[in-house]
């Protein structure tokens, strides 16, 4: 019996060392230009190999500390004293360590770990109780914004309950903390019909809320205690009616860099999904302030509708959509506690102090006197047309902040034939959610239209970063910006536009 165990152990260990050797080869091949004296080409840190540990600021390799590492912390500290960046990764496994305080750079505030070629694994350390130094280790995302494989597992004496909310680990959504004495949340990528009951007590999820291919009509009440979801909501091809089960959700976070395409909300192929019906709209947070907040809603129930509040929520939170295959719910109110909601029929018939207008605003010759009615307009669920008027500026629209344009065939903005208008300007606009046609037409306005700005068209403020371009980009067309175009004069229809289902792609130019 003992003999068999021995063989098993040896073969397991052998396999594991072999594995690390392969991984190390991969890491070092990824950094061919590293200077040889900064490469640590050993599969273990032990009394033999430690003297070869590079005395460089940037070290390349994998630091493996395991049961064979019987070194004093002072020896490790000395070996690692010059290292401020590690390219490769870290594996601390089956070790006798009680803490990880032997990286001087981390003790001084920051150890940079570029771990995309390997990862960080802190596993099965039965004496480990203190991982505070992880708070000062930043595990860098790759060039696409993907986090590296970062796991803290099966350290039976480790209370990791607060780890995920402190220091740098709070940035990471995919960090896996499992099987320790205490963990800091539940893994959202292991939710299935059968595992659901285990989530009853979870208030935090990391690795997102992922629920896919669970076609049975499900009761997801087991998730109703969730307060924080790190990593976005991804529900695909599943039997979910709505999201009202997230009744305690307060915060939904992603870690999405400027270039990243990670979704904060992805709802695809849920054929009975007819409503979002969030009990409380959660705070949406991107750990990278400059990064994008992306959402995608398509192939759900054909009558999936969003309320006015839900559209406003996405607009206000600077969310950009890849697809938005939804309509406005028919029971949409004409008033909310805070907004005066109006349905557009004509400028003449429009009420005086609308905060939200549903329908295309069409201003024609003769409507000039009614233009000031738009002074309180903040939300426009439609497009903006100003044609053949004598207005000289667009000041009544200074408060307009958000445009939702669910009509693919019309330009979002059409400002034509306004002989006295020499500049179009909507200084307050922060988000435009649309069905992909981002056309703005300027033609036949004042001869000096935009001439003071080298003839190039602009309409909004602050469209300067990749993120803001995604939200606020417009495709300018028309003789005032360049080539003359054919366009259709729009006239107000007495019919209230019904917002029907559209499926569209916004991101075609965003790669
Ligand atoms: C690492 O060591 C292996 C043999 O132990 C050798 O084949 C390989 O070339 C070394 N790699 C580097 C980058 O020094
Ligand atoms: C520990 O060291 C022994 C002897 O050098 C080696 O055979 C074994 O693979 C090492 N164990 C691990 C987990 O690396
Ligand atoms: C490493 O750090 C020590 C102490 O901080 C310093 O004396 C030594 O010069 C450094 N070595 C290299 C190679 O930078
Ligand atoms: C970490 O553990 C070592 C060895 O057990 C101990 O000497 C040292 O004081 C500990 N450091 C901290 C910061 O707890
Ligand atoms: C952690 O423990 C669980 C349960 O014993 C086991 O299934 C899993 O493989 C372990 N994970 C690691 C990384 O050792
Ligand atoms: C949830 O917590 C209760 C009370 O502490 C406990 O009895 C129950 O087993 C827990 N359920 C799960 C799935 O952990
Ligand atoms: C949400 O779906 C549940 C069934 O899963 C249903 O009982 C509830 O009425 C729905 N709520 C809304 C607002 O649609
Ligand atoms: C949305 O972006 C604007 C800048 O265009 C910024 O001022 C505003 O604070 C952002 N809102 C949110 C909720 O991030
Ligand atoms: C909202 O107002 C329109 C007319 O402007 C009316 O047809 C509709 O029934 C009203 N809806 C509600 C929910 O009151
Ligand atoms: C606007 O003016 C143009 C040229 O004067 C005219 O052809 C067009 O019919 C007018 N459009 C409307 C809607 O009045
Ligand atoms: C977008 O608007 C322009 C100008 O009206 C129109 O020519 C084009 O066909 C529209 N594109 C789509 C996809 O609806
Ligand atoms: C889109 O615009 C066209 C042309 O103005 C109009 O006939 C149609 O009703 C509009 N559709 C919606 C959904 O607003």
XYZ file of C-alpha atoms and ligand atoms in Angstrom:
679
model
C 0.000 0.000 0.000
C 2.690 2.422 1.036
C 4.671 1.463 -2.045
C 1.760 2.253 -4.354
C 1.251 5.554 -2.598
C 4.923 6.375 -3.073
C 4.799 5.633 -6.790
C 1.670 7.699 -7.112
C 3.214 10.576 -5.236
C 6.390 10.488 -7.257
C 4.538 10.332 -10.538
C 2.268 13.190 -9.476
C 5.178 15.335 -8.435
C 7.054 14.427 -11.522
C 4.090 15.386 -13.659
C 3.762 18.671 -11.847
C 7.444 19.598 -12.231
C 7.261 18.573 -15.840
C 4.252 20.822 -16.233
C 6.020 23.799 -14.786
C 9.011 23.143 -17.015
C 6.701 23.316 -20.035
C 5.042 26.480 -18.762
C 8.399 28.044 -18.000
C 9.562 27.329 -21.519
C 6.439 29.052 -22.847
C 6.985 32.070 -20.593
C 10.604 32.474 -21.597
C 9.812 32.053 -25.271
C 7.362 34.936 -24.923
C 10.138 37.182 -23.651
C 12.993 36.362 -26.022
C 14.436 39.859 -25.772
C 14.883 39.639 -21.997
C 18.521 39.966 -21.035
C 19.774 36.526 -19.952
C 20.987 37.718 -16.561
C 17.401 38.690 -15.685
C 15.904 35.295 -16.510
C 15.168 32.817 -13.726
C 15.206 29.528 -15.601
C 14.333 27.143 -12.740
C 11.130 25.343 -11.877
C 11.491 25.872 -8.141
C 12.977 28.284 -5.666
C 15.052 26.143 -3.278
C 18.384 26.219 -1.525
C 20.169 25.240 -4.756
C 18.435 27.574 -7.186
C 18.039 30.644 -5.010
C 21.584 31.806 -5.652
C 20.720 32.150 -9.344
C 17.779 34.418 -8.710
C 18.393 37.505 -10.889
C 19.284 40.749 -9.174
C 17.288 42.728 -11.700
C 14.346 45.112 -11.415
C 12.534 43.175 -14.132
C 12.706 39.429 -13.674
C 11.455 36.863 -16.202
C 10.292 33.441 -15.106
C 7.992 31.611 -12.729
C 8.552 31.806 -9.002
C 7.572 28.434 -7.565
C 7.557 28.059 -3.811
C 6.417 24.620 -2.679
C 7.065 21.892 -0.112
C 10.669 21.752 -1.280
C 11.271 25.368 -0.389
C 12.844 25.211 3.036
C 14.338 28.646 2.982
C 14.135 31.347 5.592
C 12.025 34.380 4.754
C 15.149 36.481 5.094
C 16.794 34.468 2.312
C 13.787 34.939 0.040
C 13.625 38.640 0.833
C 17.258 39.022 -0.091
C 16.850 37.108 -3.336
C 13.822 39.189 -4.337
C 15.165 42.535 -3.093
C 15.764 44.100 -6.512
C 12.689 42.753 -8.260
C 9.952 45.331 -8.855
C 8.400 43.602 -11.880
C 7.885 39.922 -12.550
C 7.137 38.755 -16.098
C 5.672 35.263 -15.954
C 3.981 34.326 -12.748
C 3.849 32.950 -9.289
C 2.997 29.557 -7.868
C 2.968 29.156 -4.105
C 1.693 25.680 -3.451
C 1.856 23.131 -0.631
C 4.344 25.430 1.055
C 4.968 25.917 4.751
C 4.556 29.673 4.437
C 2.361 31.501 6.929
C 2.446 34.758 4.986
C 3.666 36.139 1.674
C 5.608 39.066 3.090
C 8.888 38.164 1.428
C 8.575 40.351 -1.671
C 10.280 43.625 -0.740
C 8.662 45.507 -3.642
C 5.199 44.609 -2.363
C 6.201 45.574 1.177
C 7.243 48.924 -0.279
C 3.897 49.372 -1.988
C 3.915 47.768 -5.436
C 5.089 44.602 -7.121
C 4.113 44.514 -10.773
C 3.243 41.046 -11.989
C 2.795 40.636 -15.743
C 1.148 37.262 -15.581
C -0.620 36.833 -18.907
C 1.839 34.138 -19.967
C 1.367 32.106 -16.815
C -0.785 33.226 -13.878
C -0.765 33.470 -10.101
C -1.626 30.409 -8.033
C -1.701 30.329 -4.232
C -2.999 26.874 -3.429
C -3.032 24.253 -0.701
C -0.809 26.118 1.725
C -2.037 24.687 4.992
C -0.276 27.174 7.262
C -1.024 30.293 5.279
C -3.023 32.848 7.282
C -1.877 36.200 5.987
C -1.979 37.358 2.376
C -1.981 41.110 2.966
C 0.969 41.534 0.628
C -1.263 40.526 -2.312
C -2.882 43.910 -1.773
C 0.292 45.469 -3.151
C 0.722 43.167 -6.139
C -0.882 44.328 -9.356
C -1.555 41.484 -11.758
C -1.508 43.159 -15.141
C -4.185 42.523 -17.743
C -3.060 41.597 -21.234
C -3.281 43.970 -24.194
C -6.920 43.028 -24.737
C -7.832 43.777 -21.135
C -8.109 40.110 -20.128
C -7.173 39.451 -16.548
C -4.657 36.744 -15.886
C -5.468 33.473 -14.210
C -5.335 34.458 -10.533
C -6.374 31.859 -7.942
C -6.258 31.556 -4.198
C -7.582 28.124 -3.365
C -7.690 25.493 -0.638
C -5.558 27.312 1.911
C -7.392 25.819 4.851
C -6.381 28.347 7.507
C -6.741 31.423 5.354
C -9.480 33.931 6.061
C -9.740 35.628 2.668
C -13.112 37.224 3.282
C -11.902 40.778 2.779
C -9.196 40.136 0.245
C -11.300 40.972 -2.818
C -12.254 44.422 -1.601
C -8.844 45.668 -0.607
C -5.737 46.894 -2.351
C -5.242 45.885 -5.956
C -7.313 42.694 -5.805
C -10.415 44.890 -5.739
C -9.774 45.680 -9.405
C -10.019 42.105 -10.533
C -13.303 40.484 -11.445
C -12.002 37.037 -12.340
C -9.967 36.414 -9.221
C -10.857 32.961 -7.954
C -10.962 32.613 -4.173
C -12.330 29.243 -3.232
C -11.939 26.497 -0.635
C -10.124 28.655 1.905
C -11.277 28.924 5.506
C -13.251 31.984 4.375
C -13.678 33.194 0.816
C -14.667 36.586 -0.489
C -17.693 35.719 -2.564
C -19.018 32.987 -4.789
C -17.862 32.009 -8.260
C -20.432 33.266 -10.738
C -19.154 31.028 -13.500
C -20.357 27.843 -11.856
C -24.075 28.587 -11.690
C -26.233 25.821 -13.081
C -29.713 24.593 -12.397
C -28.299 22.078 -9.942
C -25.753 24.322 -8.222
C -28.244 27.165 -7.684
C -29.194 26.167 -4.105
C -25.554 26.670 -3.060
C -25.850 30.349 -3.900
C -28.604 31.043 -1.366
C -26.269 32.839 1.022
C -24.076 34.606 -1.522
C -24.017 38.372 -1.403
C -21.095 38.742 -3.795
C -20.267 37.088 -7.040
C -16.966 37.268 -8.834
C -16.261 36.064 -12.364
C -19.592 37.624 -13.359
C -23.088 36.209 -13.197
C -22.886 33.633 -15.953
C -25.911 31.572 -16.736
C -25.981 29.812 -20.077
C -27.871 27.064 -21.825
C -30.228 26.440 -18.928
C -33.323 26.215 -21.063
C -35.644 25.020 -18.346
C -37.776 27.806 -17.010
C -35.929 28.655 -13.877
C -36.614 30.148 -10.575
C -33.483 32.112 -9.793
C -34.588 33.195 -6.343
C -31.453 31.561 -4.954
C -29.575 34.585 -6.308
C -31.785 37.096 -4.583
C -29.276 37.892 -1.858
C -26.679 39.144 -4.298
C -25.595 42.692 -3.619
C -22.457 42.920 -5.711
C -21.635 41.280 -8.999
C -18.049 41.603 -10.126
C -17.743 40.919 -13.789
C -21.055 41.736 -15.417
C -24.228 39.782 -16.095
C -24.214 37.272 -18.923
C -27.432 35.324 -19.426
C -27.706 33.388 -22.666
C -30.066 30.809 -24.091
C -31.777 30.376 -20.760
C -35.306 30.232 -19.442
C -35.376 33.549 -17.640
C -38.462 35.799 -17.692
C -36.839 38.890 -16.282
C -34.112 40.034 -13.888
C -36.356 40.840 -10.959
C -34.716 38.039 -8.963
C -31.770 40.396 -8.401
C -33.810 42.240 -5.852
C -30.904 43.220 -3.620
C -28.355 44.008 -6.290
C -26.631 47.293 -5.598
C -23.487 47.220 -7.685
C -22.500 45.722 -10.992
C -18.821 46.040 -11.833
C -16.587 45.280 -14.748
C -12.887 45.741 -15.280
C -12.923 46.884 -18.862
C -10.054 48.859 -20.281
C -10.465 51.333 -23.103
C -9.807 48.602 -25.632
C -11.815 45.982 -23.788
C -14.991 44.425 -25.036
C -16.196 42.885 -21.825
C -19.933 43.301 -21.348
C -21.508 44.784 -18.289
C -24.802 43.264 -19.459
C -25.163 40.584 -22.120
C -28.639 39.142 -22.682
C -28.775 36.950 -25.752
C -31.094 34.214 -26.950
C -33.380 34.094 -23.926
C -36.606 33.356 -25.713
C -38.920 34.064 -22.814
C -37.158 37.206 -21.610
C -39.788 39.923 -21.914
C -38.645 42.456 -19.355
C -35.543 43.502 -17.485
C -37.612 44.517 -14.461
C -34.622 45.162 -12.217
C -36.085 45.634 -8.767
C -33.582 48.388 -8.147
C -31.357 49.728 -10.861
C -27.828 48.937 -9.689
C -24.796 51.161 -9.738
C -22.760 50.381 -12.858
C -19.046 50.661 -12.373
C -16.054 50.185 -14.593
C -12.845 49.840 -12.562
C -11.114 51.728 -15.338
C -12.742 55.161 -15.294
C -11.766 55.732 -18.903
C -12.965 52.343 -20.066
C -16.189 51.530 -21.840
C -19.440 50.185 -20.441
C -20.809 47.856 -23.060
C -24.119 46.061 -23.233
C -25.702 43.725 -25.732
C -29.361 42.699 -25.934
C -30.575 40.540 -28.812
C -32.439 37.400 -29.874
C -34.658 37.440 -26.793
C -38.451 37.376 -26.777
C -39.604 39.524 -29.709
C -41.670 41.730 -27.452
C -38.880 42.380 -24.952
C -39.459 45.926 -23.844
C -37.678 48.376 -21.594
C -39.313 51.034 -19.486
C -38.532 54.713 -19.775
C -36.598 54.452 -16.520
C -34.500 51.599 -17.857
C -33.580 53.449 -21.041
C -32.793 56.552 -18.959
C -30.644 54.423 -16.691
C -28.488 53.191 -19.581
C -28.264 56.683 -21.062
C -27.250 58.240 -17.752
C -24.679 55.572 -17.045
C -22.859 56.120 -20.330
C -23.617 52.596 -21.512
C -22.972 51.822 -25.179
C -24.810 49.010 -26.920
C -23.509 46.532 -29.428
C -27.060 45.415 -30.157
C -30.245 46.781 -28.667
C -33.094 44.640 -29.827
C -35.820 46.121 -27.642
C -38.772 48.434 -27.731
C -40.325 50.895 -25.334
C -42.889 49.211 -23.127
C -46.397 50.170 -24.107
C -47.477 50.898 -20.602
C -44.810 53.594 -20.473
C -46.013 56.372 -18.255
C -46.518 59.954 -19.337
C -45.032 61.143 -16.088
C -42.538 59.944 -13.531
C -41.971 61.500 -10.150
C -39.097 63.513 -11.523
C -39.717 63.894 -15.258
C -42.359 65.550 -17.312
C -42.794 63.212 -20.253
C -44.326 64.421 -23.517
C -45.222 62.696 -26.781
C -44.333 64.792 -29.789
C -46.988 65.634 -32.308
C -45.984 69.108 -33.382
C -44.065 72.016 -31.935
C -47.325 73.915 -31.714
C -49.007 71.180 -29.671
C -46.010 70.462 -27.486
C -46.307 71.237 -23.805
C -44.183 73.914 -22.312
C -41.759 72.221 -19.980
C -41.076 68.720 -21.228
C -38.058 66.930 -19.744
C -38.434 63.894 -21.945
C -39.913 63.850 -25.417
C -40.961 60.602 -27.087
C -41.039 60.941 -30.858
C -39.066 62.822 -33.484
C -38.887 66.526 -32.761
C -39.596 68.280 -36.035
C -39.190 72.065 -36.140
C -40.370 73.688 -39.348
C -40.822 77.122 -40.772
C -43.329 78.869 -38.533
C -42.362 76.882 -35.436
C -39.698 79.360 -34.333
C -41.870 80.916 -31.650
C -42.333 77.477 -30.053
C -38.617 76.656 -29.943
C -38.191 77.970 -26.364
C -40.594 75.241 -25.223
C -37.629 72.858 -25.436
C -35.661 74.664 -22.745
C -36.202 71.886 -20.177
C -35.618 69.016 -22.558
C -33.070 66.535 -21.163
C -34.042 63.243 -22.813
C -35.038 62.783 -26.429
C -36.398 59.389 -27.448
C -36.362 60.096 -31.167
C -34.474 62.256 -33.621
C -34.056 65.994 -34.019
C -35.092 67.792 -37.196
C -34.804 71.548 -37.712
C -35.649 72.653 -41.238
C -36.376 75.926 -43.044
C -36.513 77.971 -39.841
C -35.130 81.414 -39.125
C -33.536 80.478 -35.810
C -30.051 81.907 -35.246
C -28.840 79.521 -32.557
C -29.866 76.368 -30.739
C -29.772 77.683 -27.198
C -33.194 76.280 -26.217
C -31.612 72.819 -26.539
C -28.727 73.530 -24.167
C -30.032 71.118 -21.541
C -30.427 68.171 -23.893
C -28.200 65.427 -22.476
C -29.401 62.094 -23.787
C -30.689 60.822 -27.108
C -32.207 57.401 -27.656
C -32.783 56.821 -31.336
C -34.668 53.644 -32.107
C -35.511 54.391 -35.707
C -32.923 53.055 -38.087
C -34.072 54.730 -41.231
C -33.802 58.382 -40.193
C -30.754 60.475 -39.392
C -30.405 61.273 -35.696
C -30.038 64.951 -36.449
C -31.139 66.804 -39.575
C -30.517 70.547 -39.620
C -31.252 71.903 -43.085
C -32.365 75.114 -44.769
C -31.967 77.363 -41.750
C -30.578 80.433 -43.501
C -29.718 82.349 -40.331
C -28.199 79.505 -38.371
C -24.401 79.606 -38.550
C -23.578 77.029 -35.951
C -25.195 73.874 -34.615
C -24.240 73.078 -31.058
C -25.616 70.740 -28.398
C -23.189 71.344 -25.532
C -24.927 69.148 -22.971
C -25.178 65.838 -24.810
C -23.407 62.967 -23.040
C -24.791 59.787 -24.553
C -26.507 58.760 -27.769
C -27.892 55.246 -27.865
C -28.989 54.300 -31.341
C -29.588 51.602 -33.874
C -26.356 52.164 -35.710
C -27.315 54.999 -37.982
C -25.418 57.873 -36.466
C -26.007 60.242 -39.348
C -26.239 63.998 -38.749
C -27.079 66.059 -41.842
C -26.227 69.772 -42.129
C -27.133 71.445 -45.391
C -28.296 74.810 -46.774
C -27.892 76.643 -43.501
C -26.186 80.051 -43.123
C -23.380 80.416 -45.703
C -20.911 80.757 -42.844
C -22.141 77.559 -41.155
C -19.105 76.092 -39.339
C -16.793 78.218 -41.485
C -15.056 79.515 -38.374
C -14.038 75.949 -37.607
C -12.304 75.178 -40.884
C -15.570 74.018 -42.382
C -15.545 70.798 -40.430
C -18.742 69.818 -38.727
C -19.127 69.189 -35.051
C -22.131 69.195 -32.797
C -21.147 67.899 -29.371
C -18.530 68.613 -26.740
C -15.847 66.253 -25.538
C -15.877 63.594 -28.238
C -12.191 62.945 -27.868
C -11.489 59.550 -26.307
C -12.207 56.084 -27.677
C -14.836 55.703 -25.009
C -16.604 58.996 -25.717
C -16.477 58.314 -29.469
C -18.311 55.090 -28.885
C -21.009 56.978 -27.007
C -21.235 60.215 -28.946
C -19.805 59.698 -32.408
C -21.882 61.159 -35.255
C -21.332 60.660 -38.959
C -21.671 64.105 -40.474
C -23.097 64.530 -43.922
C -24.405 67.339 -46.105
C -23.221 70.398 -48.008
C -22.273 72.345 -44.877
C -19.713 69.689 -43.987
C -18.644 68.501 -47.416
C -20.519 66.921 -50.277
C -24.157 67.842 -50.746
C -26.515 64.949 -50.049
C -30.082 64.121 -50.969
C -32.323 64.050 -47.979
C -36.014 63.820 -47.284
C -37.770 66.820 -45.780
C -39.522 65.531 -42.704
C -42.930 66.620 -41.689
C -44.569 65.981 -38.384
C -46.960 63.160 -38.611
C -49.937 63.388 -36.347
C -49.346 59.724 -35.644
C -47.411 59.066 -32.478
C -44.416 56.991 -33.465
C -44.504 53.515 -32.065
C -41.117 52.233 -31.114
C -40.861 48.807 -32.663
C -38.220 46.140 -32.500
C -34.868 46.759 -34.072
C -31.758 44.732 -34.199
C -28.676 46.686 -34.975
C -24.962 46.889 -34.766
C -23.191 49.921 -33.436
C -19.697 48.736 -33.121
C -18.792 48.107 -36.721
C -16.020 50.705 -36.611
C -14.764 49.743 -33.215
C -12.170 47.033 -33.435
C 16.439 27.322 -19.797
O 17.052 26.093 -19.469
C 16.866 25.085 -20.443
C 17.551 23.814 -19.962
O 17.485 23.689 -18.585
C 17.495 25.518 -21.763
O 17.245 24.534 -22.741
C 16.866 26.831 -22.176
O 17.527 27.305 -23.353
C 17.006 27.857 -21.094
N 16.278 29.044 -21.492
C 16.767 30.273 -21.367
C 15.943 31.390 -21.905
O 17.832 30.501 -20.829
C 11.049 18.440 -4.724
O 12.391 18.094 -4.907
C 12.565 16.771 -5.374
C 14.059 16.497 -5.371
O 14.759 17.516 -6.015
C 11.979 16.642 -6.766
O 12.111 15.337 -7.244
C 10.505 16.988 -6.680
O 9.936 16.978 -7.978
C 10.315 18.335 -6.041
N 8.926 18.579 -5.826
C 8.221 19.522 -6.457
C 6.791 19.609 -6.119
O 8.735 20.280 -7.245
C 20.053 45.373 -5.455
O 19.599 46.110 -4.345
C 20.597 46.360 -3.369
C 19.974 46.971 -2.141
O 18.793 47.607 -2.454
C 21.671 47.250 -4.007
O 22.717 47.483 -3.082
C 22.225 46.537 -5.236
O 23.114 47.376 -5.913
C 21.139 46.147 -6.196
N 21.669 45.307 -7.243
C 21.453 45.556 -8.531
C 22.085 44.601 -9.486
O 20.774 46.486 -8.894
C 5.872 36.201 7.914
O 6.261 34.910 8.318
C 7.596 34.855 8.785
C 7.945 33.404 9.024
O 6.902 32.730 9.622
C 7.756 35.711 10.039
O 9.085 35.676 10.491
C 7.375 37.144 9.691
O 7.394 37.936 10.826
C 5.990 37.171 9.073
N 5.766 38.514 8.576
C 4.645 39.176 8.808
C 4.553 40.546 8.219
O 3.751 38.707 9.466
C -9.342 22.174 -3.811
O -10.099 21.254 -3.065
C -11.176 20.674 -3.783
C -11.948 19.803 -2.826
O -11.107 19.029 -2.066
C -10.628 19.898 -4.975
O -11.682 19.348 -5.719
C -9.818 20.833 -5.848
O -9.225 20.125 -6.916
C -8.749 21.537 -5.060
N -8.105 22.541 -5.886
C -6.802 22.673 -5.965
C -6.299 23.732 -6.856
O -6.038 22.000 -5.337
C -26.897 29.562 4.474
O -26.786 30.028 5.793
C -27.585 29.298 6.704
C -27.493 29.968 8.070
O -26.181 30.307 8.362
C -27.099 27.850 6.739
O -27.904 27.106 7.616
C -27.196 27.267 5.347
O -26.658 25.968 5.311
C -26.449 28.124 4.351
N -26.719 27.648 3.006
C -25.759 27.481 2.114
C -26.200 26.992 0.778
O -24.603 27.717 2.338
C -40.614 38.321 -13.496
O -40.646 36.932 -13.695
C -41.307 36.213 -12.654
C -41.237 34.743 -12.996
O -39.936 34.369 -13.197
C -42.750 36.662 -12.547
O -43.348 36.027 -11.463
C -42.794 38.164 -12.346
O -44.122 38.600 -12.379
C -42.029 38.871 -13.437
N -41.984 40.297 -13.162
C -42.138 41.221 -14.111
C -42.080 42.630 -13.672
O -42.289 40.929 -15.289
C -20.737 60.140 -18.532
O -19.793 60.837 -19.308
C -19.728 62.227 -19.045
C -18.732 62.841 -19.980
O -19.206 62.778 -21.297
C -19.343 62.473 -17.616
O -19.340 63.850 -17.337
C -20.319 61.756 -16.710
O -19.915 61.898 -15.366
C -20.420 60.295 -17.057
N -21.447 59.681 -16.272
C -21.286 58.520 -15.639
C -22.422 58.031 -14.826
O -20.247 57.884 -15.724
C -49.885 59.092 -22.624
O -50.341 60.152 -23.443
C -50.862 59.744 -24.702
C -51.232 60.962 -25.489
O -50.250 61.914 -25.400
C -52.039 58.791 -24.500
O -52.494 58.335 -25.762
C -51.614 57.625 -23.645
O -52.696 56.801 -23.376
C -50.993 58.107 -22.349
N -50.461 56.975 -21.645
C -50.627 56.794 -20.344
C -50.016 55.566 -19.763
O -51.221 57.581 -19.654
C -37.693 73.911 -47.264
O -37.173 74.813 -48.233
C -36.867 74.189 -49.451
C -36.189 75.215 -50.364
O -36.724 76.482 -50.164
C -38.153 73.663 -50.075
O -37.876 73.051 -51.295
C -38.743 72.658 -49.116
O -39.969 72.167 -49.601
C -38.953 73.254 -47.759
N -39.346 72.194 -46.843
C -40.328 72.301 -45.984
C -40.629 71.086 -45.158
O -40.956 73.305 -45.842
C -28.857 56.169 -42.296
O -29.298 57.465 -42.706
C -28.931 57.822 -44.015
C -29.338 59.250 -44.273
O -30.720 59.395 -44.142
C -29.554 56.857 -44.984
O -29.152 57.163 -46.289
C -29.122 55.436 -44.647
O -29.767 54.519 -45.468
C -29.433 55.113 -43.210
N -28.851 53.829 -42.854
C -29.536 52.864 -42.262
C -28.794 51.635 -41.922
O -30.714 52.984 -41.990
C -39.417 55.830 -38.290
O -39.482 56.920 -39.194
C -40.370 56.712 -40.280
C -40.237 57.877 -41.233
O -40.374 59.097 -40.553
C -41.779 56.571 -39.729
O -42.669 56.316 -40.803
C -41.824 55.416 -38.754
O -43.072 55.336 -38.121
C -40.770 55.593 -37.657
N -40.721 54.417 -36.849
C -40.614 54.475 -35.540
C -40.512 53.187 -34.872
O -40.532 55.515 -34.899
